[in-house]
């Protein structure tokens, strides 16, 4: 979730604390011809956490998700069909919802959907995954890219670092990618993907480097080669 979204969600949580009124249904809830407008969910942020681990923590201590898409004002977020305390929707294109801790105590996948205020059919469903804090060792399958030219960046980020994508299996939130044994700044994507920032000095000269991943439970993956030509 980007920084802007975090700030906005923090403001929304204040509304929960002081009891802000919920958005009233608007003309956006009615499709042309008078039929109820069905919500469309594109994505949820964040889309995962580790079991018993809070996420996007709000000023009142609760965890929150943001659901993006075509969502009329006054809509309610559903977690496996259970309504969550929700605010937002309409022109802003997203709603925020408080997620009670009981819903992410055990590993599993839950369906996130939206119900409009006028009881139109419930939207499509997207997944929110709760990962276990331990499991089998992760496994690397492919690096993106698997080689680079000395002194030349790849997938260059705004700060000048290169981004290495990794596909595999069994990654857990908090996973770390190691490059020749050095811990890289790692972004967990999902159980089958992650990315890591590679500083320019590590790819400044030709050579072969070992890359592997370590989960928070200290279980390590197989090693793969990254070649600098």
Tab-separated table of N, CA and C in Angstrom, residues 145-154 162 200 202-207 209 226-229:
chain	number	residue	atom	x	y	z
A	145	UNK	N	15.685	-9.963	-13.987
A	145	UNK	CA	16.367	-10.838	-14.951
A	145	UNK	C	17.299	-11.800	-14.223
A	146	UNK	N	17.924	-12.687	-14.975
A	146	UNK	CA	18.873	-13.620	-14.361
A	146	UNK	C	20.320	-13.208	-14.643
A	147	UNK	N	20.496	-12.112	-15.429
A	147	UNK	CA	21.832	-11.606	-15.695
A	147	UNK	C	21.757	-10.118	-16.012
A	148	UNK	N	22.912	-9.455	-15.956
A	148	UNK	CA	22.973	-8.019	-16.237
A	148	UNK	C	24.368	-7.679	-16.740
A	149	UNK	N	24.498	-6.483	-17.307
A	149	UNK	CA	25.791	-5.997	-17.747
A	149	UNK	C	26.444	-5.210	-16.620
A	150	UNK	N	27.739	-5.380	-16.458
A	150	UNK	CA	28.462	-4.696	-15.390
A	150	UNK	C	28.272	-3.189	-15.489
A	151	UNK	N	27.886	-2.595	-14.368
A	151	UNK	CA	27.711	-1.158	-14.310
A	151	UNK	C	26.417	-0.655	-14.918
A	152	UNK	N	25.594	-1.565	-15.429
A	152	UNK	CA	24.314	-1.180	-16.042
A	152	UNK	C	23.166	-1.656	-15.151
A	153	UNK	N	22.313	-0.748	-14.776
A	153	UNK	CA	21.177	-1.127	-13.950
A	153	UNK	C	20.122	-1.886	-14.738
A	154	UNK	N	19.189	-2.496	-14.021
A	154	UNK	CA	18.069	-3.211	-14.640
A	154	UNK	C	16.821	-2.931	-13.812
A	162	UNK	N	18.528	-1.084	-8.703
A	162	UNK	CA	17.916	-2.039	-9.620
A	162	UNK	C	16.970	-2.945	-8.845
A	200	UNK	N	23.751	-0.514	-6.700
A	200	UNK	CA	24.584	-0.479	-7.910
A	200	UNK	C	25.967	-1.068	-7.689
A	202	UNK	N	26.890	-3.623	-6.168
A	202	UNK	CA	26.940	-5.085	-6.209
A	202	UNK	C	26.984	-5.630	-7.632
A	203	UNK	N	26.656	-4.792	-8.601
A	203	UNK	CA	26.661	-5.241	-10.001
A	203	UNK	C	27.607	-4.382	-10.844
A	204	UNK	N	28.582	-3.783	-10.193
A	204	UNK	CA	29.503	-2.889	-10.902
A	204	UNK	C	30.593	-3.642	-11.663
A	205	UNK	N	30.850	-4.898	-11.285
A	205	UNK	CA	31.897	-5.677	-11.928
A	205	UNK	C	31.349	-7.033	-12.375
A	206	UNK	N	31.999	-7.595	-13.400
A	206	UNK	CA	31.592	-8.905	-13.900
A	206	UNK	C	31.819	-9.974	-12.839
A	207	UNK	N	30.934	-10.946	-12.815
A	207	UNK	CA	31.066	-12.030	-11.853
A	207	UNK	C	29.772	-12.794	-11.705
A	209	UNK	N	27.004	-14.376	-8.956
A	209	UNK	CA	26.535	-14.156	-7.589
A	209	UNK	C	25.477	-15.189	-7.217
A	226	UNK	N	23.104	-15.427	-10.324
A	226	UNK	CA	22.858	-14.172	-11.050
A	226	UNK	C	24.190	-13.761	-11.641
A	227	UNK	N	24.228	-13.623	-12.974
A	227	UNK	CA	25.484	-13.383	-13.670
A	227	UNK	C	25.583	-11.935	-14.108
A	228	UNK	N	26.708	-11.312	-13.777
A	228	UNK	CA	27.031	-9.966	-14.254
A	228	UNK	C	28.136	-10.131	-15.302
A	229	UNK	N	27.838	-9.715	-16.511
A	229	UNK	CA	28.793	-9.909	-17.632
A	229	UNK	C	29.603	-8.642	-17.875
